[in-house]
């Protein structure tokens, strides 16, 4: 077993990983930019190394600086958290080449899933449904031939994209050629790779994802699904487990497919298969979208309903242990997470600055994963996530009541946050009824704009 873990991240996820390490008796090394000198991940870790100035490029994305920090401190393993370098196959390879343990999946599988066209092909070969679509488009002629076969609307996606970046919806043939050109140059600018492909476009789908896990001994399992349809501009705001949209039969089918898929590719570590769900086409109209090869922000709701510590599992798998459980886990009750961001509750503009006072909610069935404290200064250089409020209840109505209660207790003063936005959201009749899709926030904010 490795003994000293370097955590290549910041914020709440760095704390989350440090906590799991401490419970396993592992030493921890954190890294920080000069903007994060007073951050909790610096104080919680056994030691910390400053790896550069505030901009991420020069600190949390600075591979040589992070590897040097591991060498200086004698760390023998690296946990990347989420975001930053978590899905960077090159970083994972460098870590392994330096003789450190990479706490994540094999780099080759990270590379496979980072290429959305190859990922689609691999999943399709494993029997997972995908939307009708193409490989990398070589010519305009090929694109129009595909449109003929698939029909409009279509969506253009970047092969190197993901998470919603660089997509274009094509309503008809009139603008298709121009949109292809624009998508190619945007993909080149954003990902240094101009390759694009198209798929049939699904209007207002639900986003449902399956948490999967595999060890280094060929054992694979799923840990149920998460409902993540409540998003704004591809940023998830609310996640829950289980999804109200699935019948038991559909859930079993989807989760079993996910396990078969990761067994086929030989996946190791925790991961997530993201699906688009189109309920109008029936119970089993789900299509593979992307696979995330990291621990995700919303892993917590899965932990609340399964009782499993996913970061502990990740660490133990990397150390060569077998999965800590056998057979499918039976989820218990219902869990909902809301992301508390430092942003204007109306315009959603980021709102860094000094927090003058905080009150964190508590009580039965309430969990808050956060790095904030009273007098903490939220730096302007990183994402605006301040805290994750996670509740658990015996069923969804109980979880919703508990969430409302906990949101009422949450106090963050000195900066703007979206706590008030979440209070409105969880009071919305369609949220309470579980009646929503990926267009929910857009419709809700339009409703409010009309009322104002
Ligand atoms: C789609 C789609 C509709 N049809 N693909 C957004 C994130 C990225 N992973 C893929 N995304 C989408 N892909 C097809 N063929 C709609 C979206 C999409 C979306 C997906 C999940 C959650 C929120 C979303 C918001 C807008 C668009």
XYZ file of C-alpha atoms and ligand atoms in Angstrom:
479
model
C 0.000 0.000 0.000
C 1.192 3.532 -0.726
C 1.681 5.689 2.356
C 1.662 9.346 1.312
C -0.892 10.800 -1.084
C -0.424 14.064 -2.957
C -3.770 15.723 -3.657
C -3.553 17.695 -6.905
C -6.580 19.886 -6.251
C -8.148 22.539 -4.024
C -11.471 23.415 -2.401
C -13.989 20.997 -0.994
C -12.771 17.990 -3.005
C -9.225 18.340 -1.659
C -10.711 18.212 1.870
C -12.866 15.245 0.888
C -9.800 13.293 -0.287
C -7.699 14.298 2.746
C -10.465 13.009 5.042
C -10.583 9.617 3.299
C -6.775 9.366 3.468
C -6.691 10.136 7.186
C -9.289 7.477 7.920
C -7.031 4.984 6.130
C -3.964 6.190 8.069
C -2.349 7.675 4.942
C -0.203 10.802 5.095
C -1.309 13.695 2.886
C 0.459 16.365 0.875
C -1.586 19.234 -0.508
C -0.479 21.648 -3.194
C -1.625 25.247 -3.408
C -1.296 28.380 -5.495
C -0.179 31.593 -3.815
C -3.864 32.682 -3.809
C -4.740 29.666 -1.619
C -2.212 30.165 1.204
C -5.063 30.471 3.727
C -7.140 27.649 2.266
C -8.333 24.778 4.458
C -6.796 22.096 2.233
C -3.411 23.595 3.125
C -4.149 23.352 6.859
C -5.851 19.935 6.804
C -2.983 18.183 5.003
C 0.115 16.977 6.839
C 2.183 19.250 4.614
C 1.617 21.574 1.668
C 3.725 22.864 -1.205
C 3.181 26.151 -3.049
C 3.218 25.250 -6.752
C 2.822 28.642 -8.390
C 0.964 31.914 -8.839
C -2.864 32.195 -8.792
C -3.744 31.366 -12.444
C -4.576 27.619 -12.750
C -2.331 27.234 -15.813
C 0.664 28.093 -13.641
C -0.406 26.175 -10.505
C -3.133 23.499 -10.406
C -2.534 22.654 -14.096
C 1.255 22.899 -13.844
C 2.369 19.267 -14.237
C 6.130 19.777 -13.615
C 5.416 21.799 -10.444
C 3.053 19.119 -9.097
C 5.461 16.272 -9.848
C 8.263 18.255 -8.172
C 6.064 18.707 -5.079
C 5.592 14.924 -4.941
C 9.327 14.356 -5.236
C 10.286 16.956 -2.615
C 7.833 15.569 -0.053
C 8.296 11.880 -0.825
C 4.660 11.359 -1.809
C 4.181 7.939 -3.451
C 0.761 8.463 -5.029
C -1.426 11.170 -6.615
C -5.163 11.791 -6.289
C -6.424 14.329 -8.856
C -9.931 15.067 -7.467
C -12.241 16.425 -10.217
C -11.617 19.212 -12.738
C -8.067 20.502 -13.300
C -5.924 17.479 -14.343
C -8.360 14.738 -13.282
C -9.072 13.555 -16.849
C -5.720 14.439 -18.375
C -4.247 11.122 -19.621
C -0.886 12.756 -20.161
C -0.691 13.758 -16.480
C -1.669 10.235 -15.389
C 1.092 8.812 -17.612
C 3.684 11.205 -16.229
C 2.646 10.263 -12.682
C 3.116 6.560 -13.462
C 6.375 7.119 -15.346
C 7.708 8.884 -12.244
C 7.015 5.733 -10.233
C 4.010 7.187 -8.405
C 0.649 5.432 -8.033
C -2.099 7.084 -10.078
C -5.322 7.012 -8.059
C -7.607 6.649 -11.032
C -8.243 4.426 -14.036
C -5.564 3.231 -16.477
C -4.381 6.235 -18.540
C -5.172 4.397 -21.802
C -8.854 4.246 -20.797
C -8.808 7.943 -19.883
C -7.473 8.640 -23.381
C -10.136 6.412 -24.963
C -12.976 8.180 -23.136
C -11.497 11.616 -23.836
C -12.024 10.943 -27.544
C -15.819 11.125 -27.863
C -15.888 9.327 -31.236
C -13.758 6.417 -30.000
C -15.781 6.305 -26.752
C -19.024 6.019 -28.740
C -17.574 3.192 -30.816
C -16.277 1.334 -27.730
C -19.634 1.616 -25.952
C -21.577 0.591 -29.022
C -19.316 -2.465 -29.405
C -20.114 -3.337 -25.765
C -23.837 -3.328 -26.577
C -24.673 0.089 -25.091
C -27.216 2.043 -27.164
C -25.904 5.194 -28.831
C -27.746 7.788 -30.906
C -27.541 7.456 -34.687
C -24.508 9.474 -35.698
C -21.166 9.526 -37.467
C -17.469 9.099 -36.890
C -15.102 12.035 -37.420
C -16.452 13.944 -40.430
C -13.918 14.195 -43.255
C -15.908 15.974 -45.987
C -18.977 18.165 -46.330
C -20.433 15.568 -48.674
C -20.139 12.940 -45.944
C -21.883 15.280 -43.472
C -24.868 15.865 -45.779
C -25.134 12.161 -46.547
C -25.300 11.496 -42.788
C -27.979 14.188 -42.329
C -30.010 12.509 -45.076
C -29.829 9.197 -43.201
C -30.360 10.540 -39.625
C -32.700 13.467 -40.280
C -32.802 16.901 -38.620
C -32.367 18.271 -36.004
C -28.746 17.212 -35.571
C -26.098 18.178 -33.080
C -22.457 18.845 -33.999
C -20.005 17.870 -31.254
C -16.232 18.174 -30.962
C -14.395 14.833 -30.751
C -12.126 16.351 -28.096
C -14.995 18.231 -26.386
C -17.291 17.104 -23.630
C -19.324 18.649 -20.880
C -21.308 20.605 -23.444
C -18.470 22.683 -24.849
C -18.342 23.241 -28.595
C -21.781 21.904 -29.534
C -24.091 23.236 -32.254
C -27.686 22.330 -32.996
C -28.503 22.042 -36.687
C -32.170 22.660 -37.505
C -31.975 22.057 -41.249
C -29.662 21.860 -44.292
C -29.636 25.659 -44.932
C -27.017 26.565 -42.315
C -25.383 23.143 -41.899
C -22.262 23.822 -43.988
C -21.574 27.140 -42.214
C -22.174 25.594 -38.778
C -19.756 22.762 -39.578
C -17.056 25.269 -40.501
C -17.695 27.317 -37.341
C -17.681 24.187 -35.142
C -14.373 23.063 -36.637
C -12.630 26.365 -36.008
C -14.079 26.626 -32.477
C -12.920 23.082 -31.709
C -9.460 23.914 -33.033
C -9.291 27.035 -30.851
C -10.662 25.352 -27.703
C -9.093 21.871 -27.894
C -6.319 22.213 -30.506
C -8.225 19.572 -32.473
C -10.714 20.506 -35.216
C -12.427 17.093 -35.449
C -16.217 17.048 -35.155
C -19.018 14.502 -35.581
C -22.824 14.638 -35.602
C -25.636 12.813 -33.815
C -29.419 12.934 -33.868
C -30.431 15.800 -31.550
C -32.692 14.921 -28.629
C -34.879 17.819 -27.533
C -35.121 18.371 -23.754
C -33.681 15.035 -22.643
C -33.169 13.986 -19.046
C -29.556 13.520 -17.992
C -29.173 10.279 -16.060
C -25.809 8.823 -15.161
C -24.698 5.524 -13.661
C -21.962 5.301 -11.035
C -19.672 2.374 -11.799
C -16.691 0.842 -10.063
C -14.111 -1.779 -10.968
C -11.101 -3.188 -9.135
C -7.800 -4.511 -10.457
C -8.997 -8.123 -10.084
C -11.718 -8.020 -12.737
C -14.652 -7.309 -10.434
C -17.150 -4.696 -11.625
C -20.314 -3.227 -10.163
C -22.733 -0.327 -10.464
C -23.861 1.831 -7.559
C -27.119 2.962 -9.090
C -27.994 6.071 -11.056
C -28.088 9.789 -10.440
C -30.567 12.248 -11.908
C -28.660 15.357 -13.051
C -31.128 17.120 -15.357
C -31.183 20.359 -13.377
C -28.352 22.264 -14.989
C -27.634 25.739 -16.224
C -25.282 26.155 -19.165
C -23.864 22.658 -18.623
C -23.199 23.363 -14.941
C -25.135 20.942 -12.760
C -27.005 22.641 -9.926
C -28.989 19.801 -8.344
C -28.302 16.068 -8.388
C -30.259 13.265 -6.800
C -30.332 9.527 -6.342
C -32.356 7.624 -7.357
C -34.015 9.207 -10.435
C -37.815 9.538 -10.284
C -37.907 9.072 -14.058
C -36.980 5.375 -14.066
C -39.165 2.372 -13.463
C -37.469 -0.473 -11.582
C -37.264 -2.435 -14.825
C -35.635 0.459 -16.722
C -33.213 1.059 -13.834
C -32.093 -2.565 -13.778
C -31.618 -2.602 -17.525
C -29.621 0.648 -17.591
C -27.376 -0.241 -14.650
C -26.713 -3.775 -15.911
C -25.737 -2.351 -19.312
C -23.290 0.003 -17.606
C -21.638 -2.898 -15.756
C -21.363 -4.935 -18.944
C -19.752 -1.947 -20.677
C -17.057 -1.389 -18.046
C -16.355 -5.110 -17.867
C -15.832 -5.130 -21.648
C -13.305 -2.288 -21.542
C -11.612 -3.559 -18.359
C -12.348 -0.424 -16.363
C -10.619 0.065 -13.002
C -11.448 2.728 -10.370
C -14.678 4.700 -10.022
C -16.320 6.217 -13.072
C -19.591 7.442 -14.504
C -21.507 6.621 -17.663
C -23.658 9.567 -18.723
C -26.854 8.912 -20.639
C -29.443 11.005 -22.405
C -32.920 9.713 -21.588
C -35.805 10.451 -23.957
C -38.913 9.266 -22.052
C -41.247 10.044 -25.011
C -39.640 7.107 -26.823
C -40.368 4.642 -24.054
C -38.946 3.075 -20.949
C -35.575 2.128 -22.366
C -34.821 5.113 -24.616
C -31.463 5.918 -23.094
C -28.368 6.628 -25.130
C -24.722 6.750 -24.076
C -23.349 10.301 -24.056
C -19.946 10.320 -22.316
C -17.955 8.430 -19.744
C -16.291 10.387 -16.927
C -13.128 8.721 -15.677
C -12.961 10.653 -12.378
C -14.707 11.017 -9.045
C -17.488 13.519 -9.659
C -18.822 16.449 -7.667
C -22.121 14.591 -7.180
C -20.615 11.297 -5.959
C -21.984 12.250 -2.528
C -25.629 11.424 -3.308
C -24.557 7.902 -4.257
C -22.657 7.648 -0.986
C -25.729 8.726 0.976
C -27.979 6.039 -0.523
C -25.389 3.225 -0.602
C -23.457 3.969 2.594
C -20.209 3.452 0.681
C -17.222 5.852 0.838
C -16.331 6.237 -2.854
C -13.021 8.003 -2.295
C -11.950 5.263 0.128
C -12.874 2.694 -2.547
C -10.833 4.655 -5.102
C -7.788 4.624 -2.809
C -8.130 0.936 -1.974
C -8.595 -0.059 -5.620
C -5.428 1.854 -6.568
C -3.633 -0.023 -3.782
C -4.710 -3.319 -5.365
C -7.515 -4.283 -2.969
C -10.687 -6.008 -4.086
C -14.032 -4.178 -3.996
C -15.107 -3.875 -0.354
C -18.593 -5.265 -1.027
C -20.203 -8.095 -2.937
C -23.307 -8.212 -5.078
C -25.447 -5.224 -6.031
C -25.891 -2.753 -3.151
C -29.502 -2.002 -2.369
C -29.933 1.788 -2.274
C -31.661 3.122 0.835
C -33.918 6.177 0.768
C -33.342 9.284 -1.319
C -30.553 11.857 -1.466
C -30.398 15.319 -3.072
C -27.386 17.610 -3.482
C -27.466 21.314 -4.324
C -24.358 23.214 -5.346
C -23.899 26.468 -3.464
C -21.933 28.874 -5.671
C -20.448 32.317 -5.111
C -22.559 34.050 -7.740
C -25.307 36.585 -8.177
C -28.620 34.733 -7.610
C -30.241 36.514 -10.568
C -27.526 37.092 -13.186
C -25.345 34.110 -12.126
C -22.208 36.297 -12.456
C -19.340 34.974 -10.257
C -19.008 36.843 -6.966
C -15.619 36.375 -5.298
C -14.718 38.274 -2.123
C -14.494 37.991 1.636
C -17.036 35.926 3.528
C -17.835 37.897 6.669
C -20.060 35.326 8.389
C -21.149 31.733 7.785
C -23.668 29.382 9.301
C -23.576 25.813 8.048
C -26.808 23.801 8.414
C -26.801 20.528 10.328
C -29.095 18.013 11.939
C -30.256 14.543 10.965
C -29.736 13.626 7.321
C -27.763 16.768 6.440
C -24.206 16.764 5.081
C -22.248 19.813 3.941
C -18.967 19.372 2.048
C -17.264 22.754 1.983
C -13.964 24.572 2.342
C -15.409 27.918 3.401
C -15.175 29.500 6.843
C -15.908 32.871 8.397
C -13.405 35.489 7.086
C -12.371 33.220 4.161
C -11.662 35.148 0.991
C -13.066 33.466 -2.156
C -10.383 33.961 -4.823
C -11.493 35.097 -8.293
C -9.263 32.614 -10.146
C -11.168 29.340 -9.798
C -14.689 27.929 -10.130
C -17.340 29.416 -7.875
C -18.351 26.287 -5.918
C -18.521 27.189 -2.203
C -20.289 24.199 -0.731
C -22.330 21.111 -1.501
C -25.449 20.718 0.614
C -26.478 17.082 0.619
C -29.554 15.698 2.345
C -30.855 12.192 2.866
C -34.418 11.146 3.650
C -36.470 7.962 3.718
C -38.068 8.931 0.393
C -38.014 11.862 -2.056
C -40.710 13.960 -0.339
C -38.842 13.620 2.977
C -35.559 14.577 1.305
C -37.175 17.639 -0.331
C -38.588 18.841 3.033
C -35.199 18.358 4.658
C -33.482 20.227 1.834
C -35.850 23.193 2.270
C -35.218 23.209 5.993
C -31.429 23.036 5.547
C -31.449 25.812 2.908
C -33.371 27.999 5.368
C -30.559 27.514 7.895
C -27.734 28.327 5.447
C -26.178 31.774 5.993
C -23.334 33.182 3.894
C -22.630 36.882 4.367
C -20.238 39.301 2.669
C -20.549 37.865 -0.854
C -23.485 36.858 -3.047
C -24.459 33.206 -3.309
C -27.147 31.179 -5.034
C -28.729 30.007 -1.746
C -31.792 32.179 -2.436
C -32.004 30.767 -5.974
C -32.032 27.230 -4.549
C -34.790 28.168 -2.079
C -36.969 29.222 -5.027
C -36.006 26.179 -7.048
C -36.906 23.621 -4.352
C -40.262 25.340 -3.856
C -41.152 25.041 -7.565
C -44.109 22.668 -8.065
C -42.416 20.922 -10.998
C -39.297 20.255 -8.933
C -41.400 18.943 -6.057
C -43.265 16.695 -8.511
C -40.014 15.452 -10.081
C -41.293 16.784 -13.368
C -38.246 18.309 -15.091
C -35.702 17.881 -17.886
C -32.511 19.662 -18.992
C -34.555 22.733 -20.019
C -35.986 23.275 -16.507
C -33.719 26.120 -15.299
C -34.042 28.032 -18.575
C -37.852 27.847 -18.299
C -37.848 28.708 -14.577
C -35.643 31.802 -15.029
C -37.728 32.917 -18.045
C -40.845 32.578 -15.835
C -39.226 34.789 -13.186
C -38.124 37.367 -15.752
C -41.724 37.647 -16.961
C -42.996 38.022 -13.393
C -40.479 40.799 -12.653
C -26.897 16.100 -26.594
C -28.156 16.695 -26.442
C -29.151 16.330 -27.296
N -28.923 15.442 -28.269
N -26.710 15.210 -27.582
C -24.653 18.528 -23.140
C -23.482 18.081 -22.383
C -22.732 17.180 -23.278
N -22.158 16.110 -22.536
C -23.737 16.705 -24.257
N -24.917 17.518 -24.082
C -26.014 17.290 -24.812
N -25.871 16.385 -25.802
C -27.700 14.902 -28.396
N -27.490 14.026 -29.372
C -28.323 17.619 -25.410
C -27.248 17.934 -24.604
C -27.534 18.901 -23.595
C -27.560 18.537 -22.260
C -27.265 17.260 -21.841
C -27.288 16.920 -20.521
C -27.617 17.872 -19.595
C -27.889 19.157 -19.957
C -27.872 19.514 -21.298
C -28.184 20.818 -21.658
C -28.161 21.134 -22.976
C -27.833 20.186 -23.951
